[in-house]
């Protein structure tokens, strides 16, 4: 079918590409300590992108369609499409990262149910009053790319995800803590470690502590970094935002903008990371792209279209679904570790907070780097010790200013939900507001 569609498209267009996806997914979900959902889902489809008279046409189908219908529809859309600023990539030999594990592909529902039940039982053995939700998700996907320049690529990926959520209600106080992990092999998803992390955070949160409104030291755990700090950075380095002139970093290439200890990378080549692959969804080989090195802005991340408009080359970050054109998107987000342990960061704080989970931080003026979020899970630090959980508290700041004035970068980077590998970050002074 792919070759048939491509052959018809080549007769009427200057360039053409067929993107195909087949996937199988199994979901096991527990709610309030009980098994609630067992679900299987299959997805299959293809998308045609072509260039006709310098303009982009697009059509997709999630079931077997008449190949001529896809071509005719894409041609019709080209009459209204954007001007193409790129040529499709020619074949390039690549040695792609490892992203398939047979042990994940052959995992059965009974094993997934047992994994979820085991996590819940361990949490409730610690405290039977905790209500637990758990989710296990397994997927196997095959991606196909064929284009008019001779590219023919096909790769398979497995992914296993596990999550455990604990809810503890005491009077009017409600505590929510969750831990998640995703990986292409079983080694990156350790249910026992997720439970240990959850129990440790619940134990630290059982006592309440109060902070006063003002500026104070703030430590973000790796999860806190991704929930609060990452999104404004991802937007600022997005080639589409840069090309549109909306990124505050667009004119800062080669300049020292951040703390000289701060380095940031986008990496689509990490073995077994969920976002890795031999190619992006346009057939460009994935790569490790330095975005910031020792505080200096080095690159932005692009797909083919935005790279062409910006006079750059694609960094292998073109991502899409079956029903959408490619757009720049991050793969694995990597912050280089520093020299200070998390324990030493906490020990250094006379009065401040640790932020692990936030809500609503995305609602600030993200393009300018502003964030302001509720601390969904955070802790008060007094004289170098965590003394309890903070409530009704917000943290705010500007990402670009804060990353110029880091107190320390953690020496141990951790994977967060398979999306990023980042260390804790210690800021000497951010705005903290509380009802108390």
Short mmCIF file of C-alpha atoms in Angstrom, two decimals:
data_model
loop_
_atom_site.label_atom_id
_atom_site.label_comp_id
_atom_site.label_asym_id
_atom_site.label_seq_id
_atom_site.Cartn_x
_atom_site.Cartn_y
_atom_site.Cartn_z
CA UNK A 1 0.00 0.00 0.00
CA UNK A 2 2.81 2.45 0.86
CA UNK A 3 4.56 1.85 -2.46
CA UNK A 4 1.30 2.06 -4.34
CA UNK A 5 0.41 5.44 -2.83
CA UNK A 6 3.95 6.74 -3.37
CA UNK A 7 3.97 5.60 -7.00
CA UNK A 8 0.73 7.45 -7.75
CA UNK A 9 1.92 10.58 -5.92
CA UNK A 10 5.22 10.69 -7.83
CA UNK A 11 3.31 10.98 -11.10
CA UNK A 12 1.67 14.25 -10.09
CA UNK A 13 3.98 15.87 -7.50
CA UNK A 14 7.59 16.99 -7.37
CA UNK A 15 8.22 15.19 -4.05
CA UNK A 16 6.18 12.80 -1.93
CA UNK A 17 6.42 10.87 1.30
CA UNK A 18 4.34 8.14 2.93
CA UNK A 19 4.36 7.79 6.73
CA UNK A 20 2.80 4.66 8.18
CA UNK A 21 2.12 3.59 11.75
CA UNK A 22 0.84 0.33 13.24
CA UNK A 23 0.57 -0.06 17.00
CA UNK A 24 -0.92 -2.33 19.64
CA UNK A 25 -1.51 -1.10 23.18
CA UNK A 26 -2.62 -2.82 26.38
CA UNK A 27 -3.85 -0.84 29.38
CA UNK A 28 -4.38 -2.11 32.92
CA UNK A 29 -5.81 0.43 35.33
CA UNK A 30 -6.64 0.31 39.05
CA UNK A 31 -8.78 2.86 40.86
CA UNK A 32 -9.22 3.16 44.64
CA UNK A 33 -7.26 -0.08 45.19
CA UNK A 34 -9.38 -2.10 42.75
CA UNK A 35 -8.87 -3.27 39.20
CA UNK A 36 -11.05 -1.10 36.95
CA UNK A 37 -9.96 -1.32 33.30
CA UNK A 38 -8.45 -3.96 31.03
CA UNK A 39 -8.22 -2.55 27.55
CA UNK A 40 -6.57 -3.43 24.26
CA UNK A 41 -6.34 -1.09 21.30
CA UNK A 42 -4.88 -1.29 17.80
CA UNK A 43 -4.07 1.67 15.56
CA UNK A 44 -3.14 1.50 11.93
CA UNK A 45 -2.93 4.13 9.25
CA UNK A 46 -0.85 6.13 6.83
CA UNK A 47 -0.30 9.74 5.88
CA UNK A 48 0.78 11.21 2.54
CA UNK A 49 2.69 14.47 2.31
CA UNK A 50 3.59 15.84 -1.09
CA UNK A 51 4.95 18.98 -2.68
CA UNK A 52 3.11 20.24 -5.75
CA UNK A 53 4.10 23.52 -7.42
CA UNK A 54 6.09 24.42 -4.31
CA UNK A 55 3.21 23.92 -1.87
CA UNK A 56 2.56 21.22 0.74
CA UNK A 57 -0.40 18.89 0.44
CA UNK A 58 -1.44 16.39 3.10
CA UNK A 59 -3.94 13.57 3.57
CA UNK A 60 -4.24 10.66 6.01
CA UNK A 61 -6.35 7.60 6.63
CA UNK A 62 -6.69 5.24 9.58
CA UNK A 63 -8.07 2.37 7.52
CA UNK A 64 -7.45 0.93 4.08
CA UNK A 65 -8.53 3.54 1.59
CA UNK A 66 -8.39 3.83 -2.17
CA UNK A 67 -4.77 4.92 -2.82
CA UNK A 68 -6.00 7.33 -5.46
CA UNK A 69 -8.24 9.00 -2.88
CA UNK A 70 -5.25 9.80 -0.67
CA UNK A 71 -3.33 11.28 -3.60
CA UNK A 72 -6.27 13.30 -4.88
CA UNK A 73 -7.02 14.66 -1.42
CA UNK A 74 -3.40 15.66 -0.81
CA UNK A 75 -3.26 17.36 -4.20
CA UNK A 76 -6.42 19.30 -3.40
CA UNK A 77 -4.99 20.41 -0.06
CA UNK A 78 -1.76 21.55 -1.78
CA UNK A 79 -3.78 24.30 -3.44
CA UNK A 80 -4.22 25.83 0.01
CA UNK A 81 -1.03 24.55 1.63
CA UNK A 82 2.00 26.40 2.96
CA UNK A 83 4.96 27.05 0.70
CA UNK A 84 7.51 24.25 1.10
CA UNK A 85 10.88 25.39 2.46
CA UNK A 86 12.55 21.98 2.30
CA UNK A 87 13.39 18.92 0.24
CA UNK A 88 12.73 15.45 1.57
CA UNK A 89 15.83 13.63 2.86
CA UNK A 90 17.76 11.13 0.77
CA UNK A 91 18.61 7.73 2.29
CA UNK A 92 21.34 7.82 4.92
CA UNK A 93 22.78 4.74 6.63
CA UNK A 94 22.25 4.95 10.38
CA UNK A 95 23.01 2.75 13.34
CA UNK A 96 19.96 3.52 15.35
CA UNK A 97 19.61 3.17 19.13
CA UNK A 98 18.15 0.06 20.70
CA UNK A 99 14.41 0.67 21.19
CA UNK A 100 12.84 -2.81 21.02
CA UNK A 101 12.76 -5.45 23.76
CA UNK A 102 11.05 -8.78 23.17
CA UNK A 103 10.35 -9.12 26.90
CA UNK A 104 8.05 -6.11 26.74
CA UNK A 105 6.38 -7.28 23.54
CA UNK A 106 5.54 -10.65 25.11
CA UNK A 107 4.40 -9.36 28.52
CA UNK A 108 0.85 -10.62 29.14
CA UNK A 109 -2.13 -9.05 30.88
CA UNK A 110 -1.86 -11.34 33.92
CA UNK A 111 1.69 -10.15 34.56
CA UNK A 112 0.61 -6.52 34.23
CA UNK A 113 -2.28 -7.05 36.65
CA UNK A 114 0.06 -8.70 39.15
CA UNK A 115 2.49 -5.79 38.83
CA UNK A 116 -0.26 -3.27 39.60
CA UNK A 117 -1.65 -5.28 42.50
CA UNK A 118 1.83 -5.72 43.92
CA UNK A 119 2.46 -1.96 43.95
CA UNK A 120 -0.85 -1.25 45.67
CA UNK A 121 -0.33 -3.96 48.30
CA UNK A 122 3.11 -2.62 49.22
CA UNK A 123 1.81 0.94 49.63
CA UNK A 124 -1.11 -0.22 51.76
CA UNK A 125 1.17 -2.40 53.86
CA UNK A 126 2.88 0.86 54.83
CA UNK A 127 -0.44 2.64 55.52
CA UNK A 128 -3.80 0.94 54.90
CA UNK A 129 -5.62 4.29 54.84
CA UNK A 130 -3.96 5.28 51.55
CA UNK A 131 -6.19 4.99 48.49
CA UNK A 132 -4.15 3.91 45.47
CA UNK A 133 -4.58 4.23 41.74
CA UNK A 134 -2.19 2.39 39.47
CA UNK A 135 -1.71 2.13 35.75
CA UNK A 136 0.32 -0.20 33.52
CA UNK A 137 0.59 0.48 29.81
CA UNK A 138 2.35 -1.61 27.17
CA UNK A 139 2.74 -0.69 23.52
CA UNK A 140 4.44 -2.09 20.45
CA UNK A 141 4.65 0.16 17.40
CA UNK A 142 6.00 -0.17 13.88
CA UNK A 143 6.85 3.01 11.98
CA UNK A 144 7.35 3.11 8.21
CA UNK A 145 8.75 5.91 6.03
CA UNK A 146 9.06 5.86 2.25
CA UNK A 147 9.77 8.86 0.05
CA UNK A 148 10.38 9.81 -3.56
CA UNK A 149 14.11 10.27 -3.00
CA UNK A 150 14.59 6.59 -2.29
CA UNK A 151 14.29 6.50 1.49
CA UNK A 152 12.79 3.26 2.80
CA UNK A 153 12.88 2.92 6.57
CA UNK A 154 11.05 0.74 9.06
CA UNK A 155 11.59 0.32 12.80
CA UNK A 156 9.85 -1.25 15.78
CA UNK A 157 9.62 0.15 19.28
CA UNK A 158 8.32 -1.28 22.54
CA UNK A 159 7.36 0.79 25.56
CA UNK A 160 6.33 -0.14 29.09
CA UNK A 161 4.90 2.43 31.49
CA UNK A 162 3.96 2.07 35.15
CA UNK A 163 2.51 4.57 37.57
CA UNK A 164 1.33 4.55 41.19
CA UNK A 165 -0.73 7.29 42.82
CA UNK A 166 -1.41 7.56 46.54
CA UNK A 167 -4.18 9.64 48.09
CA UNK A 168 -4.24 10.17 51.84
CA UNK A 169 -7.13 12.09 53.42
CA UNK A 170 -7.01 13.23 57.04
CA UNK A 171 -9.91 15.52 57.96
CA UNK A 172 -9.75 18.48 55.58
CA UNK A 173 -6.19 17.67 54.54
CA UNK A 174 -5.75 15.79 51.26
CA UNK A 175 -2.35 14.57 50.10
CA UNK A 176 -1.71 13.38 46.53
CA UNK A 177 1.60 11.83 45.48
CA UNK A 178 2.37 10.03 42.24
CA UNK A 179 5.35 8.28 40.69
CA UNK A 180 5.68 7.16 37.08
CA UNK A 181 8.27 5.54 34.81
CA UNK A 182 8.39 4.67 31.10
CA UNK A 183 11.08 2.78 29.20
CA UNK A 184 11.53 0.52 26.17
CA UNK A 185 12.69 -2.38 28.34
CA UNK A 186 11.67 -3.77 31.76
CA UNK A 187 14.89 -2.56 33.43
CA UNK A 188 13.78 1.07 33.25
CA UNK A 189 10.45 0.39 34.98
CA UNK A 190 11.00 -0.80 38.54
CA UNK A 191 7.67 -1.07 40.41
CA UNK A 192 9.41 -1.57 43.75
CA UNK A 193 11.43 1.62 43.29
CA UNK A 194 8.29 3.55 42.39
CA UNK A 195 6.66 2.32 45.61
CA UNK A 196 9.74 3.21 47.69
CA UNK A 197 9.77 6.72 46.24
CA UNK A 198 6.06 7.16 46.88
CA UNK A 199 6.27 5.96 50.50
CA UNK A 200 9.28 8.16 51.23
CA UNK A 201 7.48 11.25 49.93
CA UNK A 202 4.30 10.44 51.84
CA UNK A 203 6.31 9.96 55.03
CA UNK A 204 8.00 13.35 54.61
CA UNK A 205 4.61 14.99 53.91
CA UNK A 206 2.62 13.73 56.90
CA UNK A 207 3.64 16.65 59.12
CA UNK A 208 2.52 20.12 58.06
CA UNK A 209 4.93 23.06 57.99
CA UNK A 210 4.36 26.72 57.27
CA UNK A 211 6.33 29.25 55.28
CA UNK A 212 5.96 33.00 55.06
CA UNK A 213 5.49 34.96 51.86
CA UNK A 214 8.72 36.34 50.46
CA UNK A 215 11.84 35.44 48.53
CA UNK A 216 13.73 32.38 49.67
CA UNK A 217 15.90 29.47 48.48
CA UNK A 218 14.04 26.87 46.40
CA UNK A 219 15.26 23.40 45.41
CA UNK A 220 13.48 21.66 42.52
CA UNK A 221 13.68 17.87 42.43
CA UNK A 222 14.10 16.34 38.94
CA UNK A 223 10.33 15.95 38.70
CA UNK A 224 9.87 19.54 39.87
CA UNK A 225 12.31 20.73 37.19
CA UNK A 226 10.29 19.02 34.45
CA UNK A 227 6.92 20.22 35.76
CA UNK A 228 7.99 23.84 36.26
CA UNK A 229 11.22 24.80 34.51
CA UNK A 230 11.30 22.68 31.35
CA UNK A 231 8.33 23.94 29.32
CA UNK A 232 9.47 27.59 28.93
CA UNK A 233 12.90 26.30 27.89
CA UNK A 234 11.43 23.85 25.38
CA UNK A 235 9.41 26.64 23.80
CA UNK A 236 12.38 29.01 23.69
CA UNK A 237 14.54 26.47 21.83
CA UNK A 238 11.75 25.35 19.48
CA UNK A 239 12.79 26.18 15.92
CA UNK A 240 9.26 27.18 14.93
CA UNK A 241 9.08 29.72 17.77
CA UNK A 242 12.56 30.97 16.85
CA UNK A 243 11.69 31.24 13.17
CA UNK A 244 8.55 33.24 14.05
CA UNK A 245 10.68 35.68 16.06
CA UNK A 246 8.84 34.91 19.31
CA UNK A 247 11.66 33.19 21.24
CA UNK A 248 13.55 35.32 23.76
CA UNK A 249 16.66 33.32 22.81
CA UNK A 250 16.28 33.68 19.05
CA UNK A 251 19.05 36.28 18.74
CA UNK A 252 21.27 34.82 21.46
CA UNK A 253 23.25 32.16 19.53
CA UNK A 254 26.82 32.11 20.75
CA UNK A 255 26.03 34.26 23.80
CA UNK A 256 26.35 33.31 27.45
CA UNK A 257 22.78 33.52 28.70
CA UNK A 258 22.80 31.00 31.56
CA UNK A 259 25.00 30.09 34.51
CA UNK A 260 28.32 28.78 33.08
CA UNK A 261 27.76 25.48 34.94
CA UNK A 262 24.50 24.88 33.02
CA UNK A 263 24.46 22.63 29.92
CA UNK A 264 21.36 21.33 28.15
CA UNK A 265 20.94 18.77 25.34
CA UNK A 266 18.20 17.20 23.26
CA UNK A 267 19.08 13.59 22.48
CA UNK A 268 17.14 11.17 20.29
CA UNK A 269 19.87 8.51 20.32
CA UNK A 270 19.69 7.20 23.91
CA UNK A 271 19.30 3.43 24.00
CA UNK A 272 15.85 2.34 25.23
CA UNK A 273 14.56 5.87 25.89
CA UNK A 274 10.92 6.16 24.74
CA UNK A 275 11.55 9.15 22.46
CA UNK A 276 14.58 7.61 20.72
CA UNK A 277 14.67 6.16 17.23
CA UNK A 278 16.93 5.79 14.20
CA UNK A 279 15.08 8.60 12.39
CA UNK A 280 12.58 11.27 13.25
CA UNK A 281 9.17 11.13 11.57
CA UNK A 282 10.52 12.77 8.41
CA UNK A 283 13.40 10.38 7.79
CA UNK A 284 16.14 12.62 9.22
CA UNK A 285 18.56 10.69 11.45
CA UNK A 286 18.19 11.51 15.13
CA UNK A 287 21.12 13.10 16.95
CA UNK A 288 22.36 14.59 20.20
CA UNK A 289 21.95 18.35 19.87
CA UNK A 290 23.75 20.68 22.30
CA UNK A 291 21.33 23.51 23.07
CA UNK A 292 23.35 25.11 25.87
CA UNK A 293 27.00 24.41 26.64
CA UNK A 294 28.52 25.98 29.76
CA UNK A 295 25.85 28.68 29.74
CA UNK A 296 26.23 29.53 26.03
CA UNK A 297 23.30 29.10 23.60
CA UNK A 298 24.54 26.76 20.85
CA UNK A 299 21.55 25.49 18.83
CA UNK A 300 17.80 25.28 18.46
CA UNK A 301 15.84 22.17 17.45
CA UNK A 302 14.16 22.01 14.02
CA UNK A 303 12.08 19.91 11.70
CA UNK A 304 12.55 20.18 7.92
CA UNK A 305 10.06 23.00 7.30
CA UNK A 306 11.12 25.31 10.13
CA UNK A 307 14.80 24.63 9.45
CA UNK A 308 14.31 25.61 5.81
CA UNK A 309 12.57 28.83 6.77
CA UNK A 310 15.32 29.68 9.25
CA UNK A 311 18.14 28.85 6.83
CA UNK A 312 19.23 25.95 9.05
CA UNK A 313 19.20 22.17 8.79
CA UNK A 314 16.86 19.80 10.56
CA UNK A 315 18.15 18.43 13.86
CA UNK A 316 16.03 15.28 13.54
CA UNK A 317 13.21 16.63 15.73
CA UNK A 318 10.30 16.36 13.28
CA UNK A 319 7.44 14.61 15.12
CA UNK A 320 3.85 13.92 14.14
CA UNK A 321 0.80 11.76 14.44
CA UNK A 322 -1.16 10.15 11.65
CA UNK A 323 -3.45 13.16 11.31
CA UNK A 324 -0.92 15.99 11.49
CA UNK A 325 2.02 17.46 9.61
CA UNK A 326 5.42 17.22 11.30
CA UNK A 327 6.44 19.90 13.78
CA UNK A 328 9.54 20.42 15.96
CA UNK A 329 9.35 18.47 19.22
CA UNK A 330 11.85 17.47 21.89
CA UNK A 331 13.12 13.92 22.23
CA UNK A 332 14.97 13.20 25.49
CA UNK A 333 15.68 16.37 27.46
CA UNK A 334 19.07 16.19 29.20
CA UNK A 335 20.61 18.58 31.74
CA UNK A 336 24.23 17.85 32.56
CA UNK A 337 24.76 17.03 36.26
CA UNK A 338 26.79 19.32 38.49
CA UNK A 339 28.94 18.83 41.57
CA UNK A 340 26.60 19.04 44.59
CA UNK A 341 24.51 16.25 46.11
CA UNK A 342 20.82 16.74 46.85
CA UNK A 343 21.53 16.14 50.55
CA UNK A 344 24.13 18.92 50.56
CA UNK A 345 21.69 21.27 48.84
CA UNK A 346 19.11 20.69 51.58
CA UNK A 347 21.78 21.02 54.28
CA UNK A 348 22.74 24.43 52.88
CA UNK A 349 19.24 25.94 53.27
CA UNK A 350 18.48 27.81 56.47
CA UNK A 351 14.86 28.47 55.47
CA UNK A 352 13.33 27.55 52.13
CA UNK A 353 11.33 24.93 50.27
CA UNK A 354 11.78 21.83 48.12
CA UNK A 355 9.38 21.57 45.16
CA UNK A 356 8.53 18.13 43.74
CA UNK A 357 5.12 18.56 42.08
CA UNK A 358 3.43 21.72 40.82
CA UNK A 359 0.06 22.54 39.29
CA UNK A 360 -0.66 25.31 36.81
CA UNK A 361 2.95 26.41 36.25
CA UNK A 362 2.20 26.26 32.50
CA UNK A 363 -0.33 29.10 32.91
CA UNK A 364 2.30 31.85 33.11
CA UNK A 365 3.71 33.85 30.20
CA UNK A 366 5.80 30.92 29.01
CA UNK A 367 7.33 32.64 25.99
CA UNK A 368 8.88 35.25 28.27
CA UNK A 369 10.00 32.52 30.70
CA UNK A 370 7.59 33.46 33.46
CA UNK A 371 6.20 30.66 35.63
CA UNK A 372 3.83 30.72 38.57
CA UNK A 373 2.46 27.49 39.94
CA UNK A 374 0.83 25.95 42.97
CA UNK A 375 3.14 23.69 44.94
CA UNK A 376 1.16 20.45 44.78
CA UNK A 377 3.86 18.59 46.70
CA UNK A 378 6.61 20.51 48.43
CA UNK A 379 8.48 20.57 51.71
CA UNK A 380 9.67 23.17 54.17
CA UNK A 381 13.41 23.19 54.94
CA UNK A 382 14.63 24.60 58.24
CA UNK A 383 18.27 24.66 59.24
CA UNK A 384 19.22 22.05 56.66
CA UNK A 385 16.37 19.61 57.45
CA UNK A 386 13.04 18.81 55.80
CA UNK A 387 10.48 19.43 58.53
CA UNK A 388 7.16 18.84 56.75
CA UNK A 389 4.88 19.56 53.83
CA UNK A 390 3.86 23.05 52.73
CA UNK A 391 0.27 23.78 51.74
CA UNK A 392 -1.52 26.66 50.00
CA UNK A 393 1.80 27.80 48.58
CA UNK A 394 2.88 29.14 45.19
CA UNK A 395 6.31 29.55 43.64
CA UNK A 396 7.07 32.03 40.86
CA UNK A 397 9.97 33.35 38.87
CA UNK A 398 11.52 33.78 35.46
CA UNK A 399 13.30 30.73 34.05
CA UNK A 400 15.94 32.67 32.14
CA UNK A 401 16.80 34.92 35.07
CA UNK A 402 16.77 32.05 37.56
CA UNK A 403 19.12 29.93 35.43
CA UNK A 404 21.62 32.78 35.42
CA UNK A 405 21.80 32.70 39.21
CA UNK A 406 21.93 29.02 40.18
CA UNK A 407 23.20 28.18 43.62
CA UNK A 408 24.00 24.60 42.59
CA UNK A 409 23.26 21.80 40.12
CA UNK A 410 22.78 18.30 41.51
CA UNK A 411 25.47 15.72 40.89
CA UNK A 412 22.96 12.93 40.21
CA UNK A 413 20.65 13.19 37.17
CA UNK A 414 17.50 11.03 37.19
CA UNK A 415 15.09 9.92 34.49
CA UNK A 416 11.66 11.53 34.86
CA UNK A 417 8.91 9.38 33.31
CA UNK A 418 11.31 8.37 30.53
CA UNK A 419 11.08 11.88 29.05
CA UNK A 420 14.12 13.57 30.54
CA UNK A 421 17.25 12.94 32.54
CA UNK A 422 17.84 15.91 34.82
CA UNK A 423 19.41 16.67 38.22
CA UNK A 424 17.92 18.71 41.06
CA UNK A 425 18.38 22.47 40.65
CA UNK A 426 18.99 24.82 43.61
CA UNK A 427 17.98 28.48 43.24
CA UNK A 428 19.13 30.93 45.90
CA UNK A 429 16.05 33.18 45.73
CA UNK A 430 12.60 32.77 44.17
CA UNK A 431 9.24 34.29 45.06
CA UNK A 432 7.15 32.13 47.39
CA UNK A 433 3.63 33.10 48.42
CA UNK A 434 1.35 31.42 50.94
CA UNK A 435 -2.12 32.01 52.38
CA UNK A 436 -0.73 31.64 55.87
#
